[in-house]
Short mmCIF file of C-alpha atoms in Angstrom, two decimals:
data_model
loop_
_atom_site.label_atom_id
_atom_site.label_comp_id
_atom_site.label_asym_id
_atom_site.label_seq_id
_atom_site.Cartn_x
_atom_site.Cartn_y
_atom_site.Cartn_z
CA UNK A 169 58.87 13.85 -187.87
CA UNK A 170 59.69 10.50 -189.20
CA UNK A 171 58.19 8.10 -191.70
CA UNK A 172 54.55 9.47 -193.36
CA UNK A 173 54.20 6.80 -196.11
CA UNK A 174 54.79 4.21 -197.83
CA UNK A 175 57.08 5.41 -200.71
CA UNK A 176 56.82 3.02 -203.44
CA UNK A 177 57.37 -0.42 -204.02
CA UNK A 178 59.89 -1.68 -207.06
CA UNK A 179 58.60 -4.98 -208.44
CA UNK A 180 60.65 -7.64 -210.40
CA UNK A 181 58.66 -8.48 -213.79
CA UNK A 182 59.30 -11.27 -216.43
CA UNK A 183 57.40 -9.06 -219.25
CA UNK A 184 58.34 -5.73 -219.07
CA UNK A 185 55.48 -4.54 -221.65
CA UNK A 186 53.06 -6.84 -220.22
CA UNK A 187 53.77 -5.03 -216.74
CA UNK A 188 53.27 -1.60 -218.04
CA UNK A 189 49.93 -2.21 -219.84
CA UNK A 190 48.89 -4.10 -216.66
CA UNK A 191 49.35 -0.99 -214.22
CA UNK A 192 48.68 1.24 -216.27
CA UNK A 193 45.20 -0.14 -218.42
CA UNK A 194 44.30 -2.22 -215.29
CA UNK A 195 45.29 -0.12 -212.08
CA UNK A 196 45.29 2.92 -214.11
CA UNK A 197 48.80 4.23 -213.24
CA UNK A 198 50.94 6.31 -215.30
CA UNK A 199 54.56 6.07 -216.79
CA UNK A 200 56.45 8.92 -216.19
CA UNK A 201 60.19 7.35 -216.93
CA UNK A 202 62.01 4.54 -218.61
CA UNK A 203 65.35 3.17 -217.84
CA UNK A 204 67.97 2.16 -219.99
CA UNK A 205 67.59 -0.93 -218.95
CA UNK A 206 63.95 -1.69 -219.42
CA UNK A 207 62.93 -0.62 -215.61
CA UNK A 208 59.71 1.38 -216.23
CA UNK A 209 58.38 4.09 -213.26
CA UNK A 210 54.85 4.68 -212.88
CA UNK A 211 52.39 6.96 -210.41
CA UNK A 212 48.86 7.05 -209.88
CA UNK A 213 46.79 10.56 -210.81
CA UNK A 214 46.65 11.58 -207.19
CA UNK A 215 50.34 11.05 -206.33
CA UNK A 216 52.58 14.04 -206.57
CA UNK A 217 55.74 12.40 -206.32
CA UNK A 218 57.23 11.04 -210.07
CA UNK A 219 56.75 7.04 -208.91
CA UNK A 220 55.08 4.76 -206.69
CA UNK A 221 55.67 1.80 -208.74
CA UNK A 222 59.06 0.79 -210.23
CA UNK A 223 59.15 -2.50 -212.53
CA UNK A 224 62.47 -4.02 -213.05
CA UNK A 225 62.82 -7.28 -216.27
CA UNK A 226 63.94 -10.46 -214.39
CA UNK A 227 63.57 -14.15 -215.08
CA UNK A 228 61.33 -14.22 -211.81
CA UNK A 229 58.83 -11.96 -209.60
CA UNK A 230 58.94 -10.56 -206.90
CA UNK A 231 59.94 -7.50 -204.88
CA UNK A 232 63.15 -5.80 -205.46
CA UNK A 233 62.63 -3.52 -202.20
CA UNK A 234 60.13 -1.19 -200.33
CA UNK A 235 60.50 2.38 -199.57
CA UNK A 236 59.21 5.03 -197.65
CA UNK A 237 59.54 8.77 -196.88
CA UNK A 238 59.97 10.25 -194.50
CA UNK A 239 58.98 14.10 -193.65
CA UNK A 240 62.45 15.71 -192.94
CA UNK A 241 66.03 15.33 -194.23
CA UNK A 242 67.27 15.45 -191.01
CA UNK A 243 65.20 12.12 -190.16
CA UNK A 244 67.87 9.85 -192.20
CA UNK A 245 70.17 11.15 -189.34
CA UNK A 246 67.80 10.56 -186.09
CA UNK A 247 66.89 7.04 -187.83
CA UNK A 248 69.84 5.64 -189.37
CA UNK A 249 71.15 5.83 -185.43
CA UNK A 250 68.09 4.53 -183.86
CA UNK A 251 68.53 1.32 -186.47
CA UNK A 252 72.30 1.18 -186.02
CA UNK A 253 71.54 1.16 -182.13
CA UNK A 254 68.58 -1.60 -182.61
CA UNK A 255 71.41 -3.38 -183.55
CA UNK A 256 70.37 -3.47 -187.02
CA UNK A 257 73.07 -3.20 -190.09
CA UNK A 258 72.33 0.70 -191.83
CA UNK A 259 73.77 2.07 -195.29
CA UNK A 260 73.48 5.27 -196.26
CA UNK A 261 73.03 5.82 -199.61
CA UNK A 262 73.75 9.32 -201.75
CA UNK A 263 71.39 11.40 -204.21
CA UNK A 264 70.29 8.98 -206.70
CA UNK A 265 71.24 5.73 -204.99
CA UNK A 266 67.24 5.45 -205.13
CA UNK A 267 66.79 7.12 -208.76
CA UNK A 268 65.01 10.76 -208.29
CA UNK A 269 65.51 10.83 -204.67
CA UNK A 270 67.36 12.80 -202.43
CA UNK A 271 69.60 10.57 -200.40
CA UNK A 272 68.65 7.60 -198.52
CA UNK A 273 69.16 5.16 -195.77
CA UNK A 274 69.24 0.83 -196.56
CA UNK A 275 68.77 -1.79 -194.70
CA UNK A 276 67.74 -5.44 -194.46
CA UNK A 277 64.33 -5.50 -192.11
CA UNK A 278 64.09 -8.85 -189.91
CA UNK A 279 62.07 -10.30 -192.49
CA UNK A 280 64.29 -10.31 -195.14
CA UNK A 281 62.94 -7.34 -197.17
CA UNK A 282 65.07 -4.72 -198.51
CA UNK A 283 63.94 -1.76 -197.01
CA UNK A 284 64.50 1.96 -198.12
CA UNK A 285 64.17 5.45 -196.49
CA UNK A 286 64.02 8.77 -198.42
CA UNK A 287 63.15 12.67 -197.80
CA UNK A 288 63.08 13.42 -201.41
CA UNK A 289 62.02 12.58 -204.16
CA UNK A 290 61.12 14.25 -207.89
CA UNK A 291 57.85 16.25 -207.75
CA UNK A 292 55.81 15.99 -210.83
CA UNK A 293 52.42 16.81 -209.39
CA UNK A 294 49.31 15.73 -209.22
CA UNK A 295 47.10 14.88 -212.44
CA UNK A 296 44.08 18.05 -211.52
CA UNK A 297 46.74 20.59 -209.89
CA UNK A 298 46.96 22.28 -207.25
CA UNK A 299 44.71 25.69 -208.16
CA UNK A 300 40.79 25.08 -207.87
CA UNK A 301 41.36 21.78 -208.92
CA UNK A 302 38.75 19.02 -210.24
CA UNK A 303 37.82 15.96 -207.95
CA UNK A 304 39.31 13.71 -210.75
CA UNK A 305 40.69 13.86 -214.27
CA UNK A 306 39.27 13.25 -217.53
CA UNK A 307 41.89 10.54 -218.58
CA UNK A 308 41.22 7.59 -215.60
CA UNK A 309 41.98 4.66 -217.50
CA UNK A 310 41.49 1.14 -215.89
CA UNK A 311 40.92 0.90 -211.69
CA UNK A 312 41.81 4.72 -211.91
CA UNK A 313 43.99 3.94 -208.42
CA UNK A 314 44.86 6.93 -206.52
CA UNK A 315 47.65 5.84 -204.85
CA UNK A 316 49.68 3.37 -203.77
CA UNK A 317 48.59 2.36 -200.16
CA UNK A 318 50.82 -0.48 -198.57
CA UNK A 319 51.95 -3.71 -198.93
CA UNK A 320 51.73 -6.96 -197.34
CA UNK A 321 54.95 -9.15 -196.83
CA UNK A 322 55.51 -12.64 -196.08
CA UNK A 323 58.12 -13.84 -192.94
CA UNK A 324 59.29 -16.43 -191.52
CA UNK A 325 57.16 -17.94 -188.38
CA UNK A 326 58.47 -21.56 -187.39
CA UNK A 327 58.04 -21.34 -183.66
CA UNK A 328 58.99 -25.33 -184.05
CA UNK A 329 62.81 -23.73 -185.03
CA UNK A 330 61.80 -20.65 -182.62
CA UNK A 331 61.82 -18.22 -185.57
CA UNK A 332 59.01 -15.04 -185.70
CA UNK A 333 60.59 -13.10 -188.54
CA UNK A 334 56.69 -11.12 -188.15
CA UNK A 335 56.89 -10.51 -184.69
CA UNK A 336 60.37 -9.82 -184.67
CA UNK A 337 60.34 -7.24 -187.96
CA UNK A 338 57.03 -6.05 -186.27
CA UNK A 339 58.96 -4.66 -183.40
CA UNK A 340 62.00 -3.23 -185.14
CA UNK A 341 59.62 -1.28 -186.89
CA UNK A 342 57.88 0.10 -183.60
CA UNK A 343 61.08 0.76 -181.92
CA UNK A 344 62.75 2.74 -184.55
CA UNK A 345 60.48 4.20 -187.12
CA UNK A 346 57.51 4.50 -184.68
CA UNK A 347 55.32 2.79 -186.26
CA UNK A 348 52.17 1.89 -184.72
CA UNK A 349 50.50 -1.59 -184.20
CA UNK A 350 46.70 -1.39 -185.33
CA UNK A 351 45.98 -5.28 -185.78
CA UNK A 352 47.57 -8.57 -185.17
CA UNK A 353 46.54 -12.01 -185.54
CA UNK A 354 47.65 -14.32 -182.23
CA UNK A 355 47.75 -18.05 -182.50
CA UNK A 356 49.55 -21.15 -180.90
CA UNK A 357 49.34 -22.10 -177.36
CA UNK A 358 47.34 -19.93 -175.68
CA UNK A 359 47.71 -17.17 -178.47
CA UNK A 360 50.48 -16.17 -177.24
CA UNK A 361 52.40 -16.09 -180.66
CA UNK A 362 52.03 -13.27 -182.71
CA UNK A 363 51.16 -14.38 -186.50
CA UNK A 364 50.28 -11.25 -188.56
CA UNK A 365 50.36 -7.71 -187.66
CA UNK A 366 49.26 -4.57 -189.46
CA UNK A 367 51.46 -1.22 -189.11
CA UNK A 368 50.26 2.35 -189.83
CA UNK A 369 52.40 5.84 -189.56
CA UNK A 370 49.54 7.59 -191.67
CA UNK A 371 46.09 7.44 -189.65
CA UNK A 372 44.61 4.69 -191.79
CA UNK A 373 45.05 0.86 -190.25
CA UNK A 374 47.73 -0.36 -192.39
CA UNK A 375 50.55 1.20 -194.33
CA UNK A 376 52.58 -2.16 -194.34
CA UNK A 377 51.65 -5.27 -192.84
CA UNK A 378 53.55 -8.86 -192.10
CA UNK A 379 51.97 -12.60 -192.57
CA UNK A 380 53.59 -15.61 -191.88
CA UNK A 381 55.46 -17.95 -194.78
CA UNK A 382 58.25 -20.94 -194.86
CA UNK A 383 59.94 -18.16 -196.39
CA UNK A 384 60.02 -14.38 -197.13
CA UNK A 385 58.55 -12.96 -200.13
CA UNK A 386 55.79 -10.24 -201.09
CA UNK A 387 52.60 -11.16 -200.49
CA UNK A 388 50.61 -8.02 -202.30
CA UNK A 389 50.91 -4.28 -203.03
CA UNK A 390 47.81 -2.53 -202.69
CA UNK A 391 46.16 0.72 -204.33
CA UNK A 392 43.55 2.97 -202.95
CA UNK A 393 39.64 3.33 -204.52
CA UNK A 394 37.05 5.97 -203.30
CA UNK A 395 34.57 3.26 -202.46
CA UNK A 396 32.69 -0.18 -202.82
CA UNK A 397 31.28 0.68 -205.96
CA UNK A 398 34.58 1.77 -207.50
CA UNK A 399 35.89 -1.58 -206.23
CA UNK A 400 33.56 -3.40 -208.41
CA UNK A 401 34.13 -1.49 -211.15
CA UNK A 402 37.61 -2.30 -210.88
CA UNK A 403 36.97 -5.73 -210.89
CA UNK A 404 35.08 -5.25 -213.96
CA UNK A 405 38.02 -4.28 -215.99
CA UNK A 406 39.81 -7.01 -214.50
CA UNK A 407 37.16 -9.28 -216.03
CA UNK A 408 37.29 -7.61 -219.20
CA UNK A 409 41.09 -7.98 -219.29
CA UNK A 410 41.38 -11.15 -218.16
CA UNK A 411 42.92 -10.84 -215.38
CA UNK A 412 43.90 -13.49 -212.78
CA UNK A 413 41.47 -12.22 -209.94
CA UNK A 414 42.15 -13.92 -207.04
CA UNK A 415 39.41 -12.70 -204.84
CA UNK A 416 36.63 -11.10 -206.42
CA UNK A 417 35.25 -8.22 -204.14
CA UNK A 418 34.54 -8.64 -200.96
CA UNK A 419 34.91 -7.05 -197.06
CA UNK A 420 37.76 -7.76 -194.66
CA UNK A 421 37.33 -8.04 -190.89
CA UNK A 422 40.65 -6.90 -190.18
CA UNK A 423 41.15 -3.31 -191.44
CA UNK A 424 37.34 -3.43 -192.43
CA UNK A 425 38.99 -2.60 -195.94
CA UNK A 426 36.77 -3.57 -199.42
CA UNK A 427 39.07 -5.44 -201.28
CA UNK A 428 39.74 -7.40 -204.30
CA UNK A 429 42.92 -9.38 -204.85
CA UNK A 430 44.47 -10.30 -208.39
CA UNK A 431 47.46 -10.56 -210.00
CA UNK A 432 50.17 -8.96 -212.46
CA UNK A 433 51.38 -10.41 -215.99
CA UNK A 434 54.11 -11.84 -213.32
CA UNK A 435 52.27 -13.47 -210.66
CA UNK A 436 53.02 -10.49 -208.29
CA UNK A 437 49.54 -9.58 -206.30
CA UNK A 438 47.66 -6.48 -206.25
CA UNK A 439 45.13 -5.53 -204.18
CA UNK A 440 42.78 -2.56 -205.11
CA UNK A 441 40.62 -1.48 -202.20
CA UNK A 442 38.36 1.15 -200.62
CA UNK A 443 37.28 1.76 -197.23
CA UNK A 444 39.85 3.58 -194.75
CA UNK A 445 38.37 1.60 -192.26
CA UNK A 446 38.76 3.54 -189.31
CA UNK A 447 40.87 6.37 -187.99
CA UNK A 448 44.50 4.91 -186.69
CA UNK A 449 45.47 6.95 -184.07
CA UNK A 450 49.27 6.29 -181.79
CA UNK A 451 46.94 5.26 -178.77
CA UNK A 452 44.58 3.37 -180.60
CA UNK A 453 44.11 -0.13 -178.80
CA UNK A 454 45.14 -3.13 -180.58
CA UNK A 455 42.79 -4.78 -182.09
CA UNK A 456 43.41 -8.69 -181.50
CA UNK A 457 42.21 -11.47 -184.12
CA UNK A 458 42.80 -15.08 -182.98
CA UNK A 459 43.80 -17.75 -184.95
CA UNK A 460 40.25 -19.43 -184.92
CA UNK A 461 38.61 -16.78 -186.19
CA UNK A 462 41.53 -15.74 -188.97
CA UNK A 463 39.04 -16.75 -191.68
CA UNK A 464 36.36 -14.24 -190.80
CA UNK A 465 39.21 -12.01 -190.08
CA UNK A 466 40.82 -12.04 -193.32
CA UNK A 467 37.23 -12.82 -195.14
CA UNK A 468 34.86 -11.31 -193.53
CA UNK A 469 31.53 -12.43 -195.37
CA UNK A 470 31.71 -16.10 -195.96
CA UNK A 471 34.73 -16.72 -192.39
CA UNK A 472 36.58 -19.30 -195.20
CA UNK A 473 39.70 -18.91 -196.15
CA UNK A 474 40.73 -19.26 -200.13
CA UNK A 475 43.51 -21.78 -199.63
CA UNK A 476 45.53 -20.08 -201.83
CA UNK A 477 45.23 -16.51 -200.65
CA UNK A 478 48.06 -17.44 -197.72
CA UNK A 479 49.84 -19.97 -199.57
CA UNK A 480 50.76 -18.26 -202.89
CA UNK A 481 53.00 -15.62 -203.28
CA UNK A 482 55.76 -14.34 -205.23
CA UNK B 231 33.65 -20.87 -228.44
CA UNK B 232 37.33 -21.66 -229.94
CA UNK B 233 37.27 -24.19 -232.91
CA UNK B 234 40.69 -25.26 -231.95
CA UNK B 235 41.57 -28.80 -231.69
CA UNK B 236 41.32 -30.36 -227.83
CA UNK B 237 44.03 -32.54 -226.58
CA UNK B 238 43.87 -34.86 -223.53
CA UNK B 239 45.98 -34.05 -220.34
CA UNK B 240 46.35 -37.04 -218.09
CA UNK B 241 47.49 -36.59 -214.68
CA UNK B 242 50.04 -39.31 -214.13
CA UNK B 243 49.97 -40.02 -210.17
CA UNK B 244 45.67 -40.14 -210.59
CA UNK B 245 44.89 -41.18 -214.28
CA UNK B 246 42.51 -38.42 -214.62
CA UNK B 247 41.67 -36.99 -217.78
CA UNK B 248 40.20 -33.75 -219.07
CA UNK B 249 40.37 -31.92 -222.52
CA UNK B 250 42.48 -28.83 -222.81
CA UNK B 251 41.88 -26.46 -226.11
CA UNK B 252 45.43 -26.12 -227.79
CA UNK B 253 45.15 -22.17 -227.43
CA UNK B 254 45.39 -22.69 -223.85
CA UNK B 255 47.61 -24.09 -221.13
CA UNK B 256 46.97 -26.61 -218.94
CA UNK B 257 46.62 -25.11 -215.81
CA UNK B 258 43.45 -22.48 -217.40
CA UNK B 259 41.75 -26.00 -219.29
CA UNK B 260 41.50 -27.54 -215.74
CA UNK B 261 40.97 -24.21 -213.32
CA UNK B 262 38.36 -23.64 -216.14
CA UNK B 263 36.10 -26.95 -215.31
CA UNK B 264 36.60 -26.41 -211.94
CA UNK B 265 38.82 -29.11 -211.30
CA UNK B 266 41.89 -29.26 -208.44
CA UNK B 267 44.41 -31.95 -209.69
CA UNK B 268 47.01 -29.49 -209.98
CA UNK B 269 47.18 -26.49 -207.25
CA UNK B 270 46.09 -23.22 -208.73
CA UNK B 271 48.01 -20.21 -208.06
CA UNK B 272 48.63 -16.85 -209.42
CA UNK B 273 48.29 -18.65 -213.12
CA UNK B 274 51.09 -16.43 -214.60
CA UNK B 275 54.01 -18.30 -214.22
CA UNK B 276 55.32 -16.04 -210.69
CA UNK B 277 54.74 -17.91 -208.11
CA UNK B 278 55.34 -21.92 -208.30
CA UNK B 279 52.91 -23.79 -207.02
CA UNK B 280 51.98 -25.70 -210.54
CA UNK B 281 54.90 -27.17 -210.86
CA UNK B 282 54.43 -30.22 -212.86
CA UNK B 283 56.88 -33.02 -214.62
CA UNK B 284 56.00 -33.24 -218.35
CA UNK B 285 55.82 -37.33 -219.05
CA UNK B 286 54.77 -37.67 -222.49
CA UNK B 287 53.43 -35.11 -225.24
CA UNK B 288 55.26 -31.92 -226.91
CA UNK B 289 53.78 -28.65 -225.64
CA UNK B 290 55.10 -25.37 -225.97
CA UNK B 291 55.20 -22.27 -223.60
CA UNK B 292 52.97 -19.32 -223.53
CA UNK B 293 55.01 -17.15 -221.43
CA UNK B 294 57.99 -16.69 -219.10
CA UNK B 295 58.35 -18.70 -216.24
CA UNK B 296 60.02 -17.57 -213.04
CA UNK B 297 63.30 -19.13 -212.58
CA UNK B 298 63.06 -19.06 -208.99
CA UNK B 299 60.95 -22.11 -209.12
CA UNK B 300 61.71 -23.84 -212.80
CA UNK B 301 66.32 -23.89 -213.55
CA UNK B 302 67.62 -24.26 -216.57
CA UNK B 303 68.48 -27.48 -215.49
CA UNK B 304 64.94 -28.28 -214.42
CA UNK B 305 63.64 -27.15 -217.58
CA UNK B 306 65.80 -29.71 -219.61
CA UNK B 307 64.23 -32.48 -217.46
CA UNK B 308 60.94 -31.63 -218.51
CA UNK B 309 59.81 -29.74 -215.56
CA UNK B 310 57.31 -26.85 -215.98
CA UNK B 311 54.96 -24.78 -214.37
CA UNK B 312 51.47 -25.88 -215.87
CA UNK B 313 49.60 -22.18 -216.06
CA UNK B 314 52.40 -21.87 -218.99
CA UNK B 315 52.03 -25.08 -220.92
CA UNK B 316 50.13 -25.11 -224.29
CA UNK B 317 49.96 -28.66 -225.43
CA UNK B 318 50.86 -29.69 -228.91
CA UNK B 319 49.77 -32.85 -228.79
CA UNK B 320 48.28 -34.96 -225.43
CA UNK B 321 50.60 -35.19 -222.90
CA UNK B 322 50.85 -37.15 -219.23
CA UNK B 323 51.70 -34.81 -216.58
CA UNK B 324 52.98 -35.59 -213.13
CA UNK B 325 52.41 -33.19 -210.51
CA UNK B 326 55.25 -32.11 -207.97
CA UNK B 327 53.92 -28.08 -206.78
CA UNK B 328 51.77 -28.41 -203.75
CA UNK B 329 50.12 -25.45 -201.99
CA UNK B 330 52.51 -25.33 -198.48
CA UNK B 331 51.44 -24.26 -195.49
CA UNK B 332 51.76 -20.99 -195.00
CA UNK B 333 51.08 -20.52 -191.23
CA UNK B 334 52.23 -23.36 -188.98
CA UNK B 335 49.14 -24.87 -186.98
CA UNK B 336 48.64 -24.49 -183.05
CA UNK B 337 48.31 -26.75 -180.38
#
């Protein structure tokens, strides 16, 4: 029962048709609506549901909100009490609040995210079927991304003003969706201040994760490769398209993931990784990083931090 | 290689100098050489940190600009982000974005 993944993400966009070609020539995603008013819905070839990815025009980036399913209608009822009781304000939201979904619950995390929950949502299927299916399809454009993995968002830490938006989302999640704590970066005195964490409900390390920022905003989404050499290849298109790569392939320490980091027509990052790391289990210990060692934690080869890997964000 | 004329970008706190096609913004010209005088972020015009003050020269944009970190109002004053700046002619930039701390520092 409860949450089992990350849902989708919905992404503001100053270029609508620059957005589309990105995700799907460069992740490899597919549309499979578009809105009256210019909002485009995409999946990946392994996702079943209609849309992982929802771009909305703006005249900024961005996230719009996060959302994620959970297994059971009945959950929205368990939950949206558990929240309410957290002391934490909870809308419900009918059948196509969230557009092809069933209905859901809203809220505002800690961090200043809009957050979404959903049972339901359009199935469309994925790309090979479900009856002796291939191991991939003949149309993989791009990254060829299976599917949208998690996302990384930026809160507020100013212990100076005694605020730990990370820590203190980090917890709301644990107490009322259950989520589980797989990493976390301590620093400050003594490390006794929790800085980053990492959050699974599936049994890979991370299906959304918190960093600190002067103020909120969305740090990455990420999409799921097979494996390292996938990863390069994906960064091969990227280089091709001229893309904005931020970080060209390399390893994490935390999560162990393969990663590399670049960005949309908008400045909003993506991540495209492999690796599953390890498997996250409920009583996994938690695996501690401190703050002197956060640059071989987030880079694992070189142990330097790309100034603007923490410091940019949309 | 591009045949298009270069124009000179001069960074108004530093006086430094460097030649920027006029097929490309300003931002890609110095990211390009390697050089740092103006922080280099997501170079699509999301997420700020390029900010610059346009002195002298007429330029023209090569694509939106979030207006979470350039107003209407900021725009009229000449302010910019530079990944989105084509110059039309040389121009004297002053930069205001700065790469902020993300995480405060311990101890």
């Amino acid at each position: 029962m409860g949450v089992m993944r990350i849902g989708h993400a919905s992404l503001k966009v100053m270029d609508i048709d620059a957005a589309v070609d990105h995700y799907e020539t460069v992740i490899g995603m597919k549309t499979t609506h578009r809105g009256k008013d210019g909002s485009a819905f995409l999946k990946c070839w392994d996702e079943w549901d209609k849309y992982s990815v929802v771009l909305t025009p703006s005249d900024r980036a961005g996230l719009n909100h996060i959302a994620y399913k959970v297994e059971r209608d009945s959950d929205l009822d368990v939950l949206e009490k558990r929240i309410r009781d957290w002391g934490l304000g909870v809308e419900p939201v009918p059948a196509d609040g969230l557009q092809f979904c069933g209905r859901s619950l809203k809220m505002t995390l800690p961090s200043g995210h809009q957050m979404y929950l959903y049972a339901q949502k359009e199935l469309v299927g994925k790309d090979v079927g479900t009856t002796n299916p291939d191991p991939w399809p003949d149309d993989i454009r791009g990254a060829g991304a299976h599917w949208l993995d998690h996302c990384l968002l930026m809160a507020e830490v100013n212990p100076a003003k005694g605020v730990n938006r990370v820590a203190e989302t980090t917890k709301f999640l644990m107490e009322t969706m259950d989520f589980h704590l797989s990493e976390q970066i301590m620093g400050g005195l003594g490390n006794s201040v929790q800085l980053a964490s990492w959050l699974f409900r599936t049994t890979t390390p991370h299906d959304i994760a918190f960093a600190p920022a002067p103020v909120a905003g969305l740090h990455h989404i990420a999409f799921f490769l097979d494996d390292w050499s996938s990863v390069k290849h994906a960064a091969d298109v990227m280089a091709k398209k001229k893309v904005r790569i931020d970080v060209a392939p390399t390893r994490h320490g935390i999560t162990r993931g393969e990663t590399t980091y670049f960005f949309d027509p908008s400045g909003n990052r993506n991540e495209t990784f492999a690796g599953l790391g390890y498997l996250a289990q409920p009583d996994m210990p938690v695996i501690t990083w401190t703050e002197e060692e956060l640059g071989r934690g987030i880079f694992y080869h070189t142990g330097q931090l790309n100034e603007a890997f923490l410091k940019v964000y949309t | 290689m591009s045949t298009a004329p270069c124009r000179t970008v001069r960074i108004a706190q530093t006086g430094e100098e460097y030649a920027c096609r006029a097929t490309e913004t300003v931002l890609i010209a110095l990211a390009r050489i390697g050089r740092k005088a103006i922080p280099v972020g997501c170079l699509s015009g999301g997420c700020g940190v390029c900010r610059v003050a346009v002195r002298r020269g007429r330029w023209h944009k090569s694509g939106p600009m979030s207006r979470a970190h350039v107003s209407e109002e900021d725009e009229a004053q000449g302010i910019a982000l530079a990944c989105r700046i084509v110059p039309d002619e040389d121009l004297e930039v002053e930069v205001i974005g700065k790469l902020q701390r993300a995480a405060p520092t311990s101890g």
